[in-house]
Amino acid sequence: GGSATAASEESASRDTAAASGKHYLCGYCAAFTNIAVTFPIQKVLFRQQLYGLRTQDAVRQLRRDGLRTLYRGILPPLMQKTTTLALMFGLYAALAGTTEAVLTPFERVQTLLQDYKHHDKFTNTYQAFKVLKAYGMREYYRGLVPILLRNGPSNVLFFGLRGPIKQCLPEATSYSTHMVNDFICGGLLGAVLGFLFFPVNVVKTRMQAQIGGEFQSFSKVLVKIWLERDRKLIHLFRGAHLNYHRSVLSWGIINATYEFLL
């Protein structure tokens, strides 16, 4: 009897490990698909967050930079997002959000590579990491506070609301309608969360665009941006509409791809 129980427990733990591994892999593939498709949109958005530009001005700026630099900076998010989404779907919620923060250096380097002001300083991920190394370990983690403020709560909300939102949608009767529902559910949720946490991302982008110098607090940077943008809340949300549409696409792709692969 004892050996049978032990065997069944071992089998159950193997199944759990396999299922967990599948969650990680599906999250990884979902992230890869999403980054490849939406990176240029993200780049326009990044310029808006950093410089408070209107969409057409940000697009014009990217056009001036040329096609050659359009995908510059894609390696860090590919490395970071594939890992974080694998963790997100593998570990779930707050734990994943906090674990993701360990990968802040990738987000940090992505910010630098996307900022045209740094184009002459470095041309690739390795170079950017090397430049930051001279400033010490802490420099890699500049902007960590807004990342923690964003990741933990948004992951909890995403996983907490994903199921209930899907239940509100018309019942899926086929494979394709299941995918459509997953896309809508993930897209809407991601877009709303992206909108809610948009000012946090604006602060993060500003913090991470700096190399060296004082490490300013989240509140100090927020106040600085607030004053720069004429104390208008709407200016803090400049680029939020594009972010909303990108998030619908991004999180729709992520959720649908994840569920499809699962």
PDB file of C-alpha atoms in Angstrom, residues 58-257:
ATOM      1  CA  ALA A  58       6.918  60.957 -32.112  1.00  0.00           C
ATOM      2  CA  VAL A  59       6.292  59.146 -35.409  1.00  0.00           C
ATOM      3  CA  ARG A  60       8.094  61.928 -37.268  1.00  0.00           C
ATOM      4  CA  GLN A  61      11.046  61.600 -34.903  1.00  0.00           C
ATOM      5  CA  LEU A  62      11.250  57.859 -35.573  1.00  0.00           C
ATOM      6  CA  ARG A  63      11.045  58.467 -39.311  1.00  0.00           C
ATOM      7  CA  ARG A  64      13.990  60.830 -39.029  1.00  0.00           C
ATOM      8  CA  ASP A  65      15.941  58.176 -37.132  1.00  0.00           C
ATOM      9  CA  GLY A  66      15.333  55.812 -40.042  1.00  0.00           C
ATOM     10  CA  LEU A  67      14.368  52.193 -40.494  1.00  0.00           C
ATOM     11  CA  ARG A  68      17.825  51.067 -39.399  1.00  0.00           C
ATOM     12  CA  THR A  69      17.152  52.080 -35.804  1.00  0.00           C
ATOM     13  CA  LEU A  70      13.463  51.086 -35.680  1.00  0.00           C
ATOM     14  CA  TYR A  71      14.159  47.775 -33.981  1.00  0.00           C
ATOM     15  CA  ARG A  72      17.115  49.058 -31.992  1.00  0.00           C
ATOM     16  CA  GLY A  73      16.585  48.061 -28.393  1.00  0.00           C
ATOM     17  CA  ILE A  74      14.462  44.990 -29.132  1.00  0.00           C
ATOM     18  CA  LEU A  75      16.901  42.532 -27.560  1.00  0.00           C
ATOM     19  CA  PRO A  76      16.447  43.652 -23.925  1.00  0.00           C
ATOM     20  CA  PRO A  77      12.621  43.425 -24.028  1.00  0.00           C
ATOM     21  CA  LEU A  78      12.855  40.103 -25.852  1.00  0.00           C
ATOM     22  CA  MET A  79      15.107  38.769 -23.117  1.00  0.00           C
ATOM     23  CA  GLN A  80      13.206  40.458 -20.319  1.00  0.00           C
ATOM     24  CA  LYS A  81       9.580  40.080 -21.384  1.00  0.00           C
ATOM     25  CA  THR A  82       9.891  36.467 -22.445  1.00  0.00           C
ATOM     26  CA  THR A  83      11.349  35.716 -19.019  1.00  0.00           C
ATOM     27  CA  THR A  84       8.895  37.880 -17.073  1.00  0.00           C
ATOM     28  CA  LEU A  85       5.848  36.508 -18.855  1.00  0.00           C
ATOM     29  CA  ALA A  86       7.123  32.987 -18.405  1.00  0.00           C
ATOM     30  CA  LEU A  87       7.396  33.816 -14.694  1.00  0.00           C
ATOM     31  CA  MET A  88       4.069  35.614 -14.679  1.00  0.00           C
ATOM     32  CA  PHE A  89       2.148  32.665 -16.057  1.00  0.00           C
ATOM     33  CA  GLY A  90       4.305  30.149 -14.202  1.00  0.00           C
ATOM     34  CA  LEU A  91       4.356  31.760 -10.764  1.00  0.00           C
ATOM     35  CA  TYR A  92       1.267  33.964 -10.967  1.00  0.00           C
ATOM     36  CA  ALA A  93       0.391  37.367  -9.602  1.00  0.00           C
ATOM     37  CA  ALA A  94       2.300  39.308  -6.941  1.00  0.00           C
ATOM     38  CA  LEU A  95       5.138  36.833  -6.606  1.00  0.00           C
ATOM     39  CA  ALA A  96       5.808  37.062 -10.335  1.00  0.00           C
ATOM     40  CA  GLY A  97       5.545  40.851 -10.285  1.00  0.00           C
ATOM     41  CA  THR A  98       8.188  41.116  -7.612  1.00  0.00           C
ATOM     42  CA  THR A  99      10.389  38.454  -9.197  1.00  0.00           C
ATOM     43  CA  GLU A 100      10.249  40.372 -12.480  1.00  0.00           C
ATOM     44  CA  ALA A 101      11.846  43.330 -10.731  1.00  0.00           C
ATOM     45  CA  VAL A 102      15.107  41.366 -10.672  1.00  0.00           C
ATOM     46  CA  LEU A 103      15.151  41.833 -14.450  1.00  0.00           C
ATOM     47  CA  THR A 104      15.021  45.636 -14.181  1.00  0.00           C
ATOM     48  CA  PRO A 105      18.443  46.017 -15.890  1.00  0.00           C
ATOM     49  CA  PHE A 106      16.913  44.834 -19.177  1.00  0.00           C
ATOM     50  CA  GLU A 107      14.183  47.456 -18.986  1.00  0.00           C
ATOM     51  CA  ARG A 108      16.816  50.008 -18.025  1.00  0.00           C
ATOM     52  CA  VAL A 109      18.961  49.236 -21.063  1.00  0.00           C
ATOM     53  CA  GLN A 110      15.934  49.180 -23.360  1.00  0.00           C
ATOM     54  CA  THR A 111      15.106  52.732 -22.261  1.00  0.00           C
ATOM     55  CA  LEU A 112      18.611  53.927 -23.086  1.00  0.00           C
ATOM     56  CA  LEU A 113      18.682  52.215 -26.475  1.00  0.00           C
ATOM     57  CA  GLN A 114      15.334  53.716 -27.456  1.00  0.00           C
ATOM     58  CA  ASP A 115      16.228  57.265 -26.484  1.00  0.00           C
ATOM     59  CA  TYR A 116      17.639  59.076 -29.515  1.00  0.00           C
ATOM     60  CA  LYS A 117      19.800  61.207 -27.204  1.00  0.00           C
ATOM     61  CA  HIS A 118      21.854  58.110 -26.447  1.00  0.00           C
ATOM     62  CA  HIS A 119      22.124  56.823 -30.027  1.00  0.00           C
ATOM     63  CA  ASP A 120      25.684  58.061 -30.335  1.00  0.00           C
ATOM     64  CA  LYS A 121      26.748  56.532 -27.002  1.00  0.00           C
ATOM     65  CA  PHE A 122      25.937  52.910 -27.747  1.00  0.00           C
ATOM     66  CA  THR A 123      24.538  50.842 -30.562  1.00  0.00           C
ATOM     67  CA  ASN A 124      23.696  47.564 -28.870  1.00  0.00           C
ATOM     68  CA  THR A 125      22.631  45.910 -25.637  1.00  0.00           C
ATOM     69  CA  TYR A 126      26.087  44.684 -24.655  1.00  0.00           C
ATOM     70  CA  GLN A 127      27.563  48.156 -25.061  1.00  0.00           C
ATOM     71  CA  ALA A 128      24.826  49.721 -22.937  1.00  0.00           C
ATOM     72  CA  PHE A 129      25.364  47.191 -20.154  1.00  0.00           C
ATOM     73  CA  LYS A 130      29.090  47.885 -20.320  1.00  0.00           C
ATOM     74  CA  VAL A 131      28.619  51.656 -20.024  1.00  0.00           C
ATOM     75  CA  LEU A 132      26.344  51.247 -16.986  1.00  0.00           C
ATOM     76  CA  LYS A 133      28.832  48.911 -15.321  1.00  0.00           C
ATOM     77  CA  ALA A 134      31.182  51.846 -14.732  1.00  0.00           C
ATOM     78  CA  TYR A 135      28.524  53.459 -12.520  1.00  0.00           C
ATOM     79  CA  GLY A 136      28.104  50.442 -10.272  1.00  0.00           C
ATOM     80  CA  MET A 137      25.398  47.861  -9.711  1.00  0.00           C
ATOM     81  CA  ARG A 138      22.853  50.362  -8.442  1.00  0.00           C
ATOM     82  CA  GLU A 139      22.772  52.113 -11.816  1.00  0.00           C
ATOM     83  CA  TYR A 140      21.312  48.984 -13.427  1.00  0.00           C
ATOM     84  CA  TYR A 141      18.377  49.230 -11.033  1.00  0.00           C
ATOM     85  CA  ARG A 142      17.520  52.873 -11.561  1.00  0.00           C
ATOM     86  CA  GLY A 143      13.733  53.081 -11.801  1.00  0.00           C
ATOM     87  CA  LEU A 144      13.140  50.002  -9.650  1.00  0.00           C
ATOM     88  CA  VAL A 145      10.499  51.651  -7.436  1.00  0.00           C
ATOM     89  CA  PRO A 146       8.033  52.444 -10.250  1.00  0.00           C
ATOM     90  CA  ILE A 147       8.580  48.946 -11.654  1.00  0.00           C
ATOM     91  CA  LEU A 148       7.614  47.429  -8.298  1.00  0.00           C
ATOM     92  CA  LEU A 149       4.646  49.803  -7.998  1.00  0.00           C
ATOM     93  CA  ARG A 150       3.492  48.742 -11.450  1.00  0.00           C
ATOM     94  CA  ASN A 151       4.245  45.029 -11.648  1.00  0.00           C
ATOM     95  CA  GLY A 152       2.894  43.632  -8.390  1.00  0.00           C
ATOM     96  CA  PRO A 153      -0.554  45.278  -8.410  1.00  0.00           C
ATOM     97  CA  SER A 154      -1.086  44.942 -12.174  1.00  0.00           C
ATOM     98  CA  ASN A 155      -0.252  41.222 -12.121  1.00  0.00           C
ATOM     99  CA  VAL A 156      -2.608  40.614  -9.198  1.00  0.00           C
ATOM    100  CA  LEU A 157      -5.389  42.484 -11.007  1.00  0.00           C
ATOM    101  CA  PHE A 158      -4.691  40.741 -14.321  1.00  0.00           C
ATOM    102  CA  PHE A 159      -4.965  37.250 -12.860  1.00  0.00           C
ATOM    103  CA  GLY A 160      -7.778  38.188 -10.514  1.00  0.00           C
ATOM    104  CA  LEU A 161      -9.981  39.665 -13.225  1.00  0.00           C
ATOM    105  CA  ARG A 162      -9.081  37.506 -16.235  1.00  0.00           C
ATOM    106  CA  GLY A 163     -11.537  34.744 -15.332  1.00  0.00           C
ATOM    107  CA  PRO A 164     -14.502  36.949 -14.343  1.00  0.00           C
ATOM    108  CA  ILE A 165     -14.159  39.073 -17.502  1.00  0.00           C
ATOM    109  CA  LYS A 166     -14.079  35.999 -19.721  1.00  0.00           C
ATOM    110  CA  GLN A 167     -17.228  34.715 -18.023  1.00  0.00           C
ATOM    111  CA  CYS A 168     -19.008  37.952 -18.949  1.00  0.00           C
ATOM    112  CA  LEU A 169     -18.317  37.382 -22.644  1.00  0.00           C
ATOM    113  CA  PRO A 170     -20.671  35.336 -24.848  1.00  0.00           C
ATOM    114  CA  GLU A 171     -20.075  31.630 -24.357  1.00  0.00           C
ATOM    115  CA  ALA A 172     -17.506  30.222 -26.755  1.00  0.00           C
ATOM    116  CA  THR A 173     -18.762  27.257 -28.731  1.00  0.00           C
ATOM    117  CA  SER A 174     -15.761  26.678 -30.956  1.00  0.00           C
ATOM    118  CA  TYR A 175     -11.981  26.829 -30.837  1.00  0.00           C
ATOM    119  CA  SER A 176     -11.861  30.099 -32.770  1.00  0.00           C
ATOM    120  CA  THR A 177     -14.442  31.829 -30.569  1.00  0.00           C
ATOM    121  CA  HIS A 178     -12.451  30.711 -27.523  1.00  0.00           C
ATOM    122  CA  MET A 179      -9.420  32.437 -29.035  1.00  0.00           C
ATOM    123  CA  VAL A 180     -11.420  35.583 -29.783  1.00  0.00           C
ATOM    124  CA  ASN A 181     -12.701  35.629 -26.196  1.00  0.00           C
ATOM    125  CA  ASP A 182      -9.173  35.172 -24.843  1.00  0.00           C
ATOM    126  CA  PHE A 183      -7.965  37.997 -27.075  1.00  0.00           C
ATOM    127  CA  ILE A 184     -10.764  40.352 -25.981  1.00  0.00           C
ATOM    128  CA  CYS A 185     -10.401  39.445 -22.318  1.00  0.00           C
ATOM    129  CA  GLY A 186      -6.602  39.846 -22.254  1.00  0.00           C
ATOM    130  CA  GLY A 187      -6.670  42.910 -24.478  1.00  0.00           C
ATOM    131  CA  LEU A 188      -9.277  44.838 -22.511  1.00  0.00           C
ATOM    132  CA  LEU A 189      -7.739  43.993 -19.171  1.00  0.00           C
ATOM    133  CA  GLY A 190      -4.215  44.817 -20.308  1.00  0.00           C
ATOM    134  CA  ALA A 191      -5.358  48.092 -21.840  1.00  0.00           C
ATOM    135  CA  VAL A 192      -7.217  49.265 -18.736  1.00  0.00           C
ATOM    136  CA  LEU A 193      -4.319  48.330 -16.462  1.00  0.00           C
ATOM    137  CA  GLY A 194      -1.874  49.990 -18.840  1.00  0.00           C
ATOM    138  CA  PHE A 195      -3.949  53.161 -18.681  1.00  0.00           C
ATOM    139  CA  LEU A 196      -4.189  53.100 -14.886  1.00  0.00           C
ATOM    140  CA  PHE A 197      -0.457  52.652 -14.438  1.00  0.00           C
ATOM    141  CA  PHE A 198       0.524  54.976 -17.292  1.00  0.00           C
ATOM    142  CA  PRO A 199       1.832  57.848 -15.104  1.00  0.00           C
ATOM    143  CA  VAL A 200       3.951  55.326 -13.189  1.00  0.00           C
ATOM    144  CA  ASN A 201       5.539  54.319 -16.487  1.00  0.00           C
ATOM    145  CA  VAL A 202       6.133  57.956 -17.407  1.00  0.00           C
ATOM    146  CA  VAL A 203       8.107  58.399 -14.176  1.00  0.00           C
ATOM    147  CA  LYS A 204       9.971  55.123 -14.750  1.00  0.00           C
ATOM    148  CA  THR A 205      10.968  56.162 -18.266  1.00  0.00           C
ATOM    149  CA  ARG A 206      12.249  59.525 -17.067  1.00  0.00           C
ATOM    150  CA  MET A 207      14.243  57.912 -14.263  1.00  0.00           C
ATOM    151  CA  GLN A 208      15.773  55.310 -16.537  1.00  0.00           C
ATOM    152  CA  ALA A 209      16.734  57.731 -19.298  1.00  0.00           C
ATOM    153  CA  GLN A 210      19.321  59.225 -16.950  1.00  0.00           C
ATOM    154  CA  ILE A 211      22.857  57.864 -16.691  1.00  0.00           C
ATOM    155  CA  GLY A 212      24.725  58.668 -13.513  1.00  0.00           C
ATOM    156  CA  GLY A 213      23.934  61.489 -11.142  1.00  0.00           C
ATOM    157  CA  GLU A 214      21.480  61.685  -8.289  1.00  0.00           C
ATOM    158  CA  PHE A 215      18.991  58.917  -7.597  1.00  0.00           C
ATOM    159  CA  GLN A 216      15.807  60.916  -7.204  1.00  0.00           C
ATOM    160  CA  SER A 217      12.750  59.560  -5.437  1.00  0.00           C
ATOM    161  CA  PHE A 218       9.618  58.552  -7.315  1.00  0.00           C
ATOM    162  CA  SER A 219       7.641  61.469  -5.878  1.00  0.00           C
ATOM    163  CA  LYS A 220      10.352  63.994  -6.737  1.00  0.00           C
ATOM    164  CA  VAL A 221      10.499  62.882 -10.379  1.00  0.00           C
ATOM    165  CA  LEU A 222       6.698  62.824 -10.597  1.00  0.00           C
ATOM    166  CA  VAL A 223       6.460  66.402  -9.299  1.00  0.00           C
ATOM    167  CA  LYS A 224       9.192  67.490 -11.714  1.00  0.00           C
ATOM    168  CA  ILE A 225       7.323  66.024 -14.712  1.00  0.00           C
ATOM    169  CA  TRP A 226       4.038  67.439 -13.403  1.00  0.00           C
ATOM    170  CA  LEU A 227       5.525  70.953 -13.301  1.00  0.00           C
ATOM    171  CA  GLU A 228       7.201  70.557 -16.702  1.00  0.00           C
ATOM    172  CA  ARG A 229       3.889  69.573 -18.209  1.00  0.00           C
ATOM    173  CA  ASP A 230       2.016  72.637 -16.966  1.00  0.00           C
ATOM    174  CA  ARG A 231       0.443  70.884 -13.967  1.00  0.00           C
ATOM    175  CA  LYS A 232      -2.048  69.206 -16.279  1.00  0.00           C
ATOM    176  CA  LEU A 233      -3.056  65.615 -15.659  1.00  0.00           C
ATOM    177  CA  ILE A 234      -3.865  65.157 -19.327  1.00  0.00           C
ATOM    178  CA  HIS A 235      -0.227  65.931 -20.172  1.00  0.00           C
ATOM    179  CA  LEU A 236       0.913  63.174 -17.823  1.00  0.00           C
ATOM    180  CA  PHE A 237      -1.229  60.842 -19.903  1.00  0.00           C
ATOM    181  CA  ARG A 238       0.247  61.963 -23.211  1.00  0.00           C
ATOM    182  CA  GLY A 239       0.591  58.805 -25.262  1.00  0.00           C
ATOM    183  CA  ALA A 240      -1.954  56.937 -23.143  1.00  0.00           C
ATOM    184  CA  HIS A 241      -4.391  56.541 -26.043  1.00  0.00           C
ATOM    185  CA  LEU A 242      -1.699  54.878 -28.146  1.00  0.00           C
ATOM    186  CA  ASN A 243      -0.706  52.797 -25.138  1.00  0.00           C
ATOM    187  CA  TYR A 244      -4.336  51.721 -24.775  1.00  0.00           C
ATOM    188  CA  HIS A 245      -4.495  50.485 -28.371  1.00  0.00           C
ATOM    189  CA  ARG A 246      -1.074  48.866 -28.155  1.00  0.00           C
ATOM    190  CA  SER A 247      -2.083  47.146 -24.911  1.00  0.00           C
ATOM    191  CA  VAL A 248      -5.269  45.797 -26.468  1.00  0.00           C
ATOM    192  CA  LEU A 249      -3.138  44.297 -29.223  1.00  0.00           C
ATOM    193  CA  SER A 250      -0.278  43.223 -26.926  1.00  0.00           C
ATOM    194  CA  TRP A 251      -2.279  41.632 -24.157  1.00  0.00           C
ATOM    195  CA  GLY A 252      -4.779  40.227 -26.618  1.00  0.00           C
ATOM    196  CA  ILE A 253      -1.906  38.476 -28.410  1.00  0.00           C
ATOM    197  CA  ILE A 254      -0.324  37.374 -25.118  1.00  0.00           C
ATOM    198  CA  ASN A 255      -3.502  35.977 -23.600  1.00  0.00           C
ATOM    199  CA  ALA A 256      -4.763  34.334 -26.789  1.00  0.00           C
ATOM    200  CA  THR A 257      -1.341  32.856 -27.651  1.00  0.00           C
TER     201      THR A 257
END
